[in-house]
Amino acid sequence: MTVHVNWRQDAACRDADPELFFPVGTTGPALRQIREAKRICRGCPAQAPCLAWALDHGVTDGVWGATTEGQRRAIRSLARAGSS
């Protein structure tokens, strides 16, 4: 899937603190940060192209398109399994 970069102009996170989308860890305060980042993503008109871009580019860090690194890894695994 190819996604054009102009989706970023419509991104709800454009004016948010970028650190919110790159929590350190997966427990404690990082869980609150992940929830808040996903909340912003869920209301974003660019959520789908953002996620597609992260998947296309193998992005491993941060919250993209309301998904965490582990969730994107699972999506990629399912896609590989489905194409076999």
PDB file of C-alpha atoms in Angstrom:
ATOM      1  CA  MET A   1       0.000   0.000   0.000  1.00  0.00           C
ATOM      2  CA  THR A   2       1.404   3.383  -0.977  1.00  0.00           C
ATOM      3  CA  VAL A   3       0.368   6.442   0.987  1.00  0.00           C
ATOM      4  CA  HIS A   4       1.022  10.053   0.101  1.00  0.00           C
ATOM      5  CA  VAL A   5       2.725  12.201   2.727  1.00  0.00           C
ATOM      6  CA  ASN A   6       0.102  15.013   2.569  1.00  0.00           C
ATOM      7  CA  TRP A   7      -2.059  13.185   5.151  1.00  0.00           C
ATOM      8  CA  ARG A   8       0.134  14.830   7.788  1.00  0.00           C
ATOM      9  CA  GLN A   9      -1.471  18.199   7.065  1.00  0.00           C
ATOM     10  CA  ASP A  10      -4.785  16.864   8.405  1.00  0.00           C
ATOM     11  CA  ALA A  11      -3.309  14.966  11.370  1.00  0.00           C
ATOM     12  CA  ALA A  12      -4.850  15.716  14.763  1.00  0.00           C
ATOM     13  CA  CYS A  13      -1.435  15.233  16.363  1.00  0.00           C
ATOM     14  CA  ARG A  14       0.132  17.997  14.297  1.00  0.00           C
ATOM     15  CA  ASP A  15      -0.092  20.474  17.165  1.00  0.00           C
ATOM     16  CA  ALA A  16       0.310  17.949  19.999  1.00  0.00           C
ATOM     17  CA  ASP A  17       3.502  17.322  21.946  1.00  0.00           C
ATOM     18  CA  PRO A  18       5.420  14.723  19.884  1.00  0.00           C
ATOM     19  CA  GLU A  19       6.745  13.102  23.060  1.00  0.00           C
ATOM     20  CA  LEU A  20       3.201  11.982  23.864  1.00  0.00           C
ATOM     21  CA  PHE A  21       3.353   9.599  20.897  1.00  0.00           C
ATOM     22  CA  PHE A  22       6.716   8.122  21.900  1.00  0.00           C
ATOM     23  CA  PRO A  23       6.276   6.837  25.457  1.00  0.00           C
ATOM     24  CA  VAL A  24       9.218   5.315  27.267  1.00  0.00           C
ATOM     25  CA  GLY A  25       8.178   1.824  28.290  1.00  0.00           C
ATOM     26  CA  THR A  26       4.879  -0.018  28.337  1.00  0.00           C
ATOM     27  CA  THR A  27       3.906   0.147  32.010  1.00  0.00           C
ATOM     28  CA  GLY A  28       2.997   2.745  34.618  1.00  0.00           C
ATOM     29  CA  PRO A  29       2.957   6.328  33.312  1.00  0.00           C
ATOM     30  CA  ALA A  30       3.642   5.102  29.770  1.00  0.00           C
ATOM     31  CA  LEU A  31       0.237   3.376  29.732  1.00  0.00           C
ATOM     32  CA  ARG A  32      -1.515   6.688  30.416  1.00  0.00           C
ATOM     33  CA  GLN A  33       0.552   8.313  27.694  1.00  0.00           C
ATOM     34  CA  ILE A  34      -0.338   5.555  25.203  1.00  0.00           C
ATOM     35  CA  ARG A  35      -4.047   5.878  26.046  1.00  0.00           C
ATOM     36  CA  GLU A  36      -3.928   9.645  25.515  1.00  0.00           C
ATOM     37  CA  ALA A  37      -2.054   9.312  22.215  1.00  0.00           C
ATOM     38  CA  LYS A  38      -4.570   6.713  20.987  1.00  0.00           C
ATOM     39  CA  ARG A  39      -7.459   8.972  22.049  1.00  0.00           C
ATOM     40  CA  ILE A  40      -6.077  11.724  19.820  1.00  0.00           C
ATOM     41  CA  CYS A  41      -5.550   9.242  16.977  1.00  0.00           C
ATOM     42  CA  ARG A  42      -9.075   7.846  17.146  1.00  0.00           C
ATOM     43  CA  GLY A  43     -10.543  11.278  16.461  1.00  0.00           C
ATOM     44  CA  CYS A  44      -8.126  12.002  13.645  1.00  0.00           C
ATOM     45  CA  PRO A  45      -9.202  12.186   9.990  1.00  0.00           C
ATOM     46  CA  ALA A  46      -5.731  10.944   9.017  1.00  0.00           C
ATOM     47  CA  GLN A  47      -5.740   7.824  11.216  1.00  0.00           C
ATOM     48  CA  ALA A  48      -5.949   5.281   8.367  1.00  0.00           C
ATOM     49  CA  PRO A  49      -3.271   6.832   6.134  1.00  0.00           C
ATOM     50  CA  CYS A  50      -1.051   7.376   9.180  1.00  0.00           C
ATOM     51  CA  LEU A  51      -1.261   3.702  10.096  1.00  0.00           C
ATOM     52  CA  ALA A  52      -0.729   2.658   6.488  1.00  0.00           C
ATOM     53  CA  TRP A  53       2.359   4.883   6.274  1.00  0.00           C
ATOM     54  CA  ALA A  54       3.804   3.387   9.474  1.00  0.00           C
ATOM     55  CA  LEU A  55       3.183  -0.145   8.181  1.00  0.00           C
ATOM     56  CA  ASP A  56       4.611   0.636   4.727  1.00  0.00           C
ATOM     57  CA  HIS A  57       7.755   2.119   6.249  1.00  0.00           C
ATOM     58  CA  GLY A  58       8.306  -0.467   8.976  1.00  0.00           C
ATOM     59  CA  VAL A  59       8.031   2.082  11.769  1.00  0.00           C
ATOM     60  CA  THR A  60       8.623   0.336  15.072  1.00  0.00           C
ATOM     61  CA  ASP A  61       8.588   3.155  17.622  1.00  0.00           C
ATOM     62  CA  GLY A  62       5.706   5.208  18.905  1.00  0.00           C
ATOM     63  CA  VAL A  63       1.956   5.352  18.466  1.00  0.00           C
ATOM     64  CA  TRP A  64       0.890   5.676  14.819  1.00  0.00           C
ATOM     65  CA  GLY A  65      -2.688   5.459  13.581  1.00  0.00           C
ATOM     66  CA  ALA A  66      -3.841   4.523  17.110  1.00  0.00           C
ATOM     67  CA  THR A  67      -1.551   1.477  17.229  1.00  0.00           C
ATOM     68  CA  THR A  68       1.475   0.595  19.316  1.00  0.00           C
ATOM     69  CA  GLU A  69       4.621  -1.145  18.143  1.00  0.00           C
ATOM     70  CA  GLY A  70       3.243  -4.522  19.253  1.00  0.00           C
ATOM     71  CA  GLN A  71      -0.058  -3.974  17.485  1.00  0.00           C
ATOM     72  CA  ARG A  72       1.680  -3.040  14.231  1.00  0.00           C
ATOM     73  CA  ARG A  73       3.929  -6.082  14.538  1.00  0.00           C
ATOM     74  CA  ALA A  74       0.789  -8.253  14.843  1.00  0.00           C
ATOM     75  CA  ILE A  75      -0.784  -6.574  11.801  1.00  0.00           C
ATOM     76  CA  ARG A  76       2.361  -7.206   9.742  1.00  0.00           C
ATOM     77  CA  SER A  77       2.430 -10.860  10.883  1.00  0.00           C
ATOM     78  CA  LEU A  78      -1.199 -11.337   9.882  1.00  0.00           C
ATOM     79  CA  ALA A  79      -0.539  -9.731   6.516  1.00  0.00           C
ATOM     80  CA  ARG A  80       2.433 -12.035   5.881  1.00  0.00           C
ATOM     81  CA  ALA A  81       0.430 -15.091   6.956  1.00  0.00           C
ATOM     82  CA  GLY A  82      -2.452 -14.074   4.685  1.00  0.00           C
ATOM     83  CA  SER A  83      -0.174 -13.682   1.683  1.00  0.00           C
ATOM     84  CA  SER A  84       1.379 -17.126   2.097  1.00  0.00           C
TER      85      SER A  84
END
